[in-house]
Each structure stands twice: as C-alpha cells, then as structure tokens.
Amino acid sequence: QVQLVESGGGSVQAGGSLRLSCAASGYTYSMYYIGWFRQAPGKEREGVAVIYPGSGATYYADSVKGRFTISQDKAKNTAYLQMNSLKPEDTAMYYCAAVDGAYGLGTEILNWQRYNYWGQGTQVTVSS
C-alpha cells in the first residue's frame, strides 16, 4: 500500500535548476528512508540522495554534493530534490524510492537494490 508519486521533471539548459517532488502515502512516513535514484540510457541505476525523515539525516552521491539538496515537508509527507548547476550528465529518469528504516543501511544507503517501493519516475533533460 506504499505509494510514491514524483513530479517536477523537465528540460533545462546546463547551469539551470529544477526541483523534484515525491509525495508519499500508505505508510508511516517518518520511519522509512526515502531517496532519489536515476538511470540514464545505457547506464546502471544509481543513488543520488537519501533522507531519513525521522531524524532529517541526509546522504548524497559524490557526483551531486554541493549542487543537489534533498529536503522534506513532514506535514505533507513529501520529499524534494533541489537540483542546481545542472550538467548534461545529470540527464536521466529520476525515481523516488522508499524502504523501511527499522534497521540502518550503513554503506548500502545509496544502493537502489535495498529499496522496494518505487514511483513511476520523472524525466530530467539537461542540454549544453
């Protein structure tokens, strides 16, 4: 019954910004990790950023540190990904995903295979 609905994708020029939203329902929002993952054609799916709503702790892939920020509105059960200084290599389908946070994931927190609930995805295209 966990449902995740992402929105906010689009097409921008290099250096531009986008904000993605992930609306969650069907579970206790604060007790699940919620993260953003992306997959470009011909490439493996990769973790981008994760937040644990209960504590507000955040985690980022090295490739997006300093450019992307994951945040939340707990009252709305919604997580956001603010993407600034976008590069063509950021072009991908972006997915929101969640997993029960009862046990810590440690070094696996950005591993997409640890997440079992997924949204439909939203396309981000960055042109040079």
Phi, psi and omega in degrees: 000358175292131179230136179229129181231115181258155180204170174107357179292168180172192181245128180222164175275156177308137182093350181278184184226153173215153172236122178264148179237146176228109179266123184251148177204164175089006179203174177281100188309316187291345185256009177240141166293142174227132187219168176248134179230157180219154178215122177260156179306131178079003181238158178286153174294141181223150176284141181250304182202148181223146173230143171255104189302327182301323182248339185085004179297140182233156182217141184225148168290147181302328184292344183241357180301134181088347180245322182252148176225126175263137181213182183208160167238097186298326180296333180258002184051046185230135174250151182232154171232107176273121183245115178245164178050047184296144180240156178306326180290352174278351180300125182182169166276127181256131182241143170264138180216159182219155175210147178303132183260023181300328178235141180295148180265346179057231181289353181268005188298331179259012179273114184299336182289349178273352184255135186241358175237130188225145171276183184277342179097154176220134187278134173240124180235125181241120181259150180268000000 
